[in-house]
């Protein structure tokens, strides 16, 4: 009916205004016929590392269902008004989004998303107690930190940690125990160097809070060989 068409046009106009403010005029496109039955919507699509398109978030402006369900609320003046319903899905399907991200990063998750952020490796069994204390402090600071207490050689422990895609390996030996920290290495083989536990936590906090990608990791490292770290497929993800 005429009223329904007018409401639809009003919703489209509101979404277009929001997109112009958020993305800028000309930086989004109309897709006629793709709206839901109750109103127009904004679909946000992303590209993965293979340039495939995936629909991610969606925001739908709904004037129709509040009418159908006779929804009302009382405003600050004590008057009855009809609300506008907003349907919002930030990730779409969570399972699909995780699958897309896994493929996109080829399993090499950036630190702020990684389920395996760091692991502690001992040079010798005599240092296991100190290694455990390093692990506990990093873990208590809010980061995932594992520890390898196996009888494997240090070289083998490092190889296993790289294979399991830990972002960082914290190597602990006599020098590190004396310094109160660990020798920090990345999964790409580059070396951050000897850091105190507090410095490690500060580095991890920076990586997490700034959503730093592997491509930007070299800028945070004092070691020149850190630049060898390969770039993440999507720097702004």
Tab-separated table of C-alpha atoms in Angstrom:
chain	number	residue	atom	x	y	z
A	1	UNK	CA	0.000	0.000	0.000
A	2	UNK	CA	0.910	3.665	-0.204
A	3	UNK	CA	1.762	3.902	3.494
A	4	UNK	CA	4.019	0.848	3.256
A	5	UNK	CA	5.858	2.242	0.233
A	6	UNK	CA	6.343	5.565	2.008
A	7	UNK	CA	7.800	3.821	5.053
A	8	UNK	CA	10.114	1.770	2.855
A	9	UNK	CA	11.320	4.899	1.069
A	10	UNK	CA	11.861	6.574	4.450
A	11	UNK	CA	13.955	3.628	5.649
A	12	UNK	CA	16.025	3.602	2.451
A	13	UNK	CA	16.645	7.315	2.795
A	14	UNK	CA	17.766	6.900	6.415
A	15	UNK	CA	20.210	4.096	5.519
A	16	UNK	CA	21.590	6.072	2.560
A	17	UNK	CA	22.201	9.056	4.836
A	18	UNK	CA	24.046	6.867	7.359
A	19	UNK	CA	26.209	5.299	4.641
A	20	UNK	CA	27.099	8.714	3.226
A	21	UNK	CA	28.212	9.815	6.682
A	22	UNK	CA	30.102	6.613	7.471
A	23	UNK	CA	31.666	5.620	4.133
A	24	UNK	CA	31.248	8.818	2.122
A	25	UNK	CA	29.088	9.470	-0.953
A	26	UNK	CA	30.021	7.173	-3.817
A	27	UNK	CA	31.809	4.657	-1.579
A	28	UNK	CA	28.850	2.316	-1.344
A	29	UNK	CA	26.430	0.941	-3.909
A	30	UNK	CA	22.739	0.214	-4.121
A	31	UNK	CA	21.628	-3.380	-4.681
A	32	UNK	CA	17.943	-3.264	-5.740
A	33	UNK	CA	15.778	-6.210	-4.768
A	34	UNK	CA	18.106	-7.508	-2.043
A	35	UNK	CA	16.206	-6.111	0.955
A	36	UNK	CA	14.355	-8.244	3.499
A	37	UNK	CA	10.567	-8.473	3.306
A	38	UNK	CA	10.190	-6.019	6.185
A	39	UNK	CA	12.669	-3.381	5.093
A	40	UNK	CA	15.923	-2.372	3.389
A	41	UNK	CA	19.296	-3.297	4.857
A	42	UNK	CA	23.008	-2.600	4.819
A	43	UNK	CA	25.214	-5.566	3.933
A	44	UNK	CA	28.929	-5.306	4.675
A	45	UNK	CA	31.049	-7.544	2.461
A	46	UNK	CA	34.730	-8.325	2.948
A	47	UNK	CA	37.480	-9.728	0.744
A	48	UNK	CA	39.741	-12.546	1.921
A	49	UNK	CA	43.356	-13.108	0.909
A	50	UNK	CA	42.205	-14.788	-2.320
A	51	UNK	CA	39.971	-11.799	-3.167
A	52	UNK	CA	36.808	-13.818	-2.628
A	53	UNK	CA	33.784	-11.886	-1.389
A	54	UNK	CA	32.078	-12.841	1.872
A	55	UNK	CA	29.048	-11.153	3.381
A	56	UNK	CA	29.853	-10.250	6.948
A	57	UNK	CA	27.733	-7.885	9.022
A	58	UNK	CA	24.238	-6.728	8.183
A	59	UNK	CA	22.085	-3.929	9.594
A	60	UNK	CA	18.380	-3.852	8.754
A	61	UNK	CA	15.991	-0.968	9.408
A	62	UNK	CA	12.501	-2.215	10.117
A	63	UNK	CA	9.460	0.073	10.199
A	64	UNK	CA	7.029	-2.743	9.350
A	65	UNK	CA	7.142	-5.200	12.256
A	66	UNK	CA	6.490	-2.551	14.946
A	67	UNK	CA	3.272	-1.759	13.075
A	68	UNK	CA	2.298	-5.408	12.695
A	69	UNK	CA	2.917	-6.145	16.367
A	70	UNK	CA	1.436	-2.805	17.466
A	71	UNK	CA	4.590	-1.907	19.362
A	72	UNK	CA	4.535	1.370	21.263
A	73	UNK	CA	6.518	3.166	23.912
A	74	UNK	CA	6.013	6.230	26.044
A	75	UNK	CA	8.361	9.128	25.308
A	76	UNK	CA	9.667	11.675	27.828
A	77	UNK	CA	6.539	13.806	27.287
A	78	UNK	CA	4.248	10.926	28.213
A	79	UNK	CA	3.126	10.471	24.597
A	80	UNK	CA	2.771	7.129	22.854
A	81	UNK	CA	5.128	6.574	19.897
A	82	UNK	CA	5.895	3.802	17.450
A	83	UNK	CA	9.483	2.498	17.700
A	84	UNK	CA	11.764	1.626	14.807
A	85	UNK	CA	13.274	-1.845	14.973
A	86	UNK	CA	16.922	-2.408	14.038
A	87	UNK	CA	18.083	-5.920	13.157
A	88	UNK	CA	21.846	-6.164	13.517
A	89	UNK	CA	24.168	-9.123	12.960
A	90	UNK	CA	27.805	-8.145	13.493
A	91	UNK	CA	29.367	-11.372	12.195
A	92	UNK	CA	26.539	-13.077	10.323
A	93	UNK	CA	27.192	-16.741	11.067
A	94	UNK	CA	29.904	-16.978	13.727
A	95	UNK	CA	31.023	-20.377	12.410
A	96	UNK	CA	31.311	-19.060	8.851
A	97	UNK	CA	33.203	-15.988	10.019
A	98	UNK	CA	35.733	-18.143	11.879
A	99	UNK	CA	36.141	-20.302	8.768
A	100	UNK	CA	36.706	-17.221	6.590
A	101	UNK	CA	39.299	-15.821	9.017
A	102	UNK	CA	41.064	-19.190	9.282
A	103	UNK	CA	41.418	-19.402	5.501
A	104	UNK	CA	42.301	-15.735	5.211
A	105	UNK	CA	45.190	-15.961	7.682
A	106	UNK	CA	46.145	-19.524	6.621
A	107	UNK	CA	46.091	-20.435	10.301
A	108	UNK	CA	48.636	-17.706	11.137
A	109	UNK	CA	46.376	-15.646	13.355
A	110	UNK	CA	47.494	-12.122	14.291
A	111	UNK	CA	48.394	-11.827	17.955
A	112	UNK	CA	45.213	-10.018	19.007
A	113	UNK	CA	43.058	-12.816	17.550
A	114	UNK	CA	45.347	-15.762	18.173
A	115	UNK	CA	44.249	-18.691	20.355
A	116	UNK	CA	47.966	-19.483	20.854
A	117	UNK	CA	49.737	-16.263	21.688
A	118	UNK	CA	52.877	-17.448	23.448
A	119	UNK	CA	54.645	-20.460	24.886
A	120	UNK	CA	57.577	-20.712	27.292
A	121	UNK	CA	60.502	-22.979	26.358
A	122	UNK	CA	63.242	-24.077	28.780
A	123	UNK	CA	66.894	-24.357	27.836
A	124	UNK	CA	67.367	-26.912	30.642
A	125	UNK	CA	65.057	-28.677	33.136
A	126	UNK	CA	66.764	-26.776	35.961
A	127	UNK	CA	64.952	-23.637	34.794
A	128	UNK	CA	61.437	-25.085	34.756
A	129	UNK	CA	60.387	-23.443	38.000
A	130	UNK	CA	61.369	-19.996	36.740
A	131	UNK	CA	59.819	-20.776	33.348
A	132	UNK	CA	56.548	-21.613	35.092
A	133	UNK	CA	56.638	-18.268	36.914
A	134	UNK	CA	57.126	-16.447	33.581
A	135	UNK	CA	54.194	-18.331	32.102
A	136	UNK	CA	51.982	-17.554	35.107
A	137	UNK	CA	52.758	-13.802	35.035
A	138	UNK	CA	52.008	-13.523	31.310
A	139	UNK	CA	48.847	-15.573	31.727
A	140	UNK	CA	47.701	-13.504	34.705
A	141	UNK	CA	48.141	-10.364	32.559
A	142	UNK	CA	45.354	-11.661	30.320
A	143	UNK	CA	47.211	-13.498	27.559
A	144	UNK	CA	47.206	-17.122	26.477
A	145	UNK	CA	50.585	-18.530	27.453
A	146	UNK	CA	51.520	-22.204	27.370
A	147	UNK	CA	54.697	-23.895	28.597
A	148	UNK	CA	56.638	-26.851	27.199
A	149	UNK	CA	57.966	-29.014	30.027
A	150	UNK	CA	58.672	-32.001	27.793
A	151	UNK	CA	62.033	-33.755	27.480
A	152	UNK	CA	62.450	-32.623	23.870
A	153	UNK	CA	65.514	-30.602	22.958
A	154	UNK	CA	65.142	-26.826	22.854
A	155	UNK	CA	65.535	-26.876	19.071
A	156	UNK	CA	62.705	-29.413	18.782
A	157	UNK	CA	60.497	-27.408	21.183
A	158	UNK	CA	60.965	-24.307	19.043
A	159	UNK	CA	60.136	-26.272	15.872
A	160	UNK	CA	56.966	-27.666	17.474
A	161	UNK	CA	55.901	-24.195	18.672
A	162	UNK	CA	56.384	-22.776	15.167
A	163	UNK	CA	54.422	-25.655	13.667
A	164	UNK	CA	51.597	-25.047	16.147
A	165	UNK	CA	51.595	-21.338	15.154
A	166	UNK	CA	52.374	-19.797	18.530
A	167	UNK	CA	52.954	-16.105	17.840
A	168	UNK	CA	55.830	-15.889	20.310
A	169	UNK	CA	58.272	-18.256	21.966
A	170	UNK	CA	59.714	-17.165	25.308
A	171	UNK	CA	63.075	-18.922	25.720
A	172	UNK	CA	64.281	-19.256	29.315
A	173	UNK	CA	67.832	-20.111	30.379
A	174	UNK	CA	70.336	-19.021	33.042
A	175	UNK	CA	70.890	-15.569	31.518
A	176	UNK	CA	67.145	-14.978	31.201
A	177	UNK	CA	66.520	-16.103	34.786
A	178	UNK	CA	69.180	-13.710	36.023
A	179	UNK	CA	67.612	-10.924	33.960
A	180	UNK	CA	64.087	-11.776	35.151
A	181	UNK	CA	62.665	-12.351	31.693
A	182	UNK	CA	62.973	-14.357	28.498
A	183	UNK	CA	64.520	-14.309	25.046
A	184	UNK	CA	61.570	-13.490	22.796
A	185	UNK	CA	61.283	-15.001	19.318
A	186	UNK	CA	58.490	-14.989	16.743
A	187	UNK	CA	57.046	-17.920	14.844
A	188	UNK	CA	58.785	-16.593	11.718
A	189	UNK	CA	62.216	-17.116	13.244
A	190	UNK	CA	62.936	-13.442	13.936
A	191	UNK	CA	64.211	-12.419	17.352
A	192	UNK	CA	62.926	-9.621	19.575
A	193	UNK	CA	65.691	-10.297	22.097
A	194	UNK	CA	66.045	-10.452	25.855
A	195	UNK	CA	63.089	-8.801	27.594
A	196	UNK	CA	61.942	-8.616	31.189
A	197	UNK	CA	58.536	-10.079	31.964
A	198	UNK	CA	57.125	-6.560	32.341
A	199	UNK	CA	58.517	-5.593	28.920
A	200	UNK	CA	56.994	-8.726	27.381
A	201	UNK	CA	53.601	-7.902	28.880
A	202	UNK	CA	53.896	-4.306	27.629
A	203	UNK	CA	54.707	-5.557	24.103
A	204	UNK	CA	51.799	-8.011	24.156
A	205	UNK	CA	49.450	-5.315	25.431
A	206	UNK	CA	50.485	-3.008	22.586
A	207	UNK	CA	49.975	-5.745	19.989
A	208	UNK	CA	46.555	-6.565	21.405
A	209	UNK	CA	45.242	-3.056	21.929
A	210	UNK	CA	46.481	-1.685	18.593
A	211	UNK	CA	45.394	-4.771	16.608
A	212	UNK	CA	48.872	-4.964	15.147
A	213	UNK	CA	49.270	-7.284	12.170
A	214	UNK	CA	52.292	-9.421	11.391
A	215	UNK	CA	53.116	-6.978	8.609
A	216	UNK	CA	53.520	-4.200	11.200
A	217	UNK	CA	55.323	-6.308	13.777
A	218	UNK	CA	58.794	-5.302	12.538
A	219	UNK	CA	58.149	-1.701	13.579
A	220	UNK	CA	57.932	-2.816	17.205
A	221	UNK	CA	61.131	-4.859	17.180
A	222	UNK	CA	64.624	-3.632	17.873
A	223	UNK	CA	66.184	-6.499	15.929
A	224	UNK	CA	66.848	-5.864	12.203
A	225	UNK	CA	66.041	-9.445	11.235
A	226	UNK	CA	62.436	-8.888	12.346
A	227	UNK	CA	61.698	-7.387	8.944
A	228	UNK	CA	61.817	-10.899	7.531
A	229	UNK	CA	58.382	-11.624	8.976
A	230	UNK	CA	55.936	-12.201	6.087
A	231	UNK	CA	53.082	-9.811	5.645
A	232	UNK	CA	49.570	-10.708	6.747
A	233	UNK	CA	47.181	-11.022	3.789
A	234	UNK	CA	44.928	-8.202	4.985
A	235	UNK	CA	46.630	-5.466	6.964
A	236	UNK	CA	43.451	-3.744	8.134
A	237	UNK	CA	41.646	-6.864	9.342
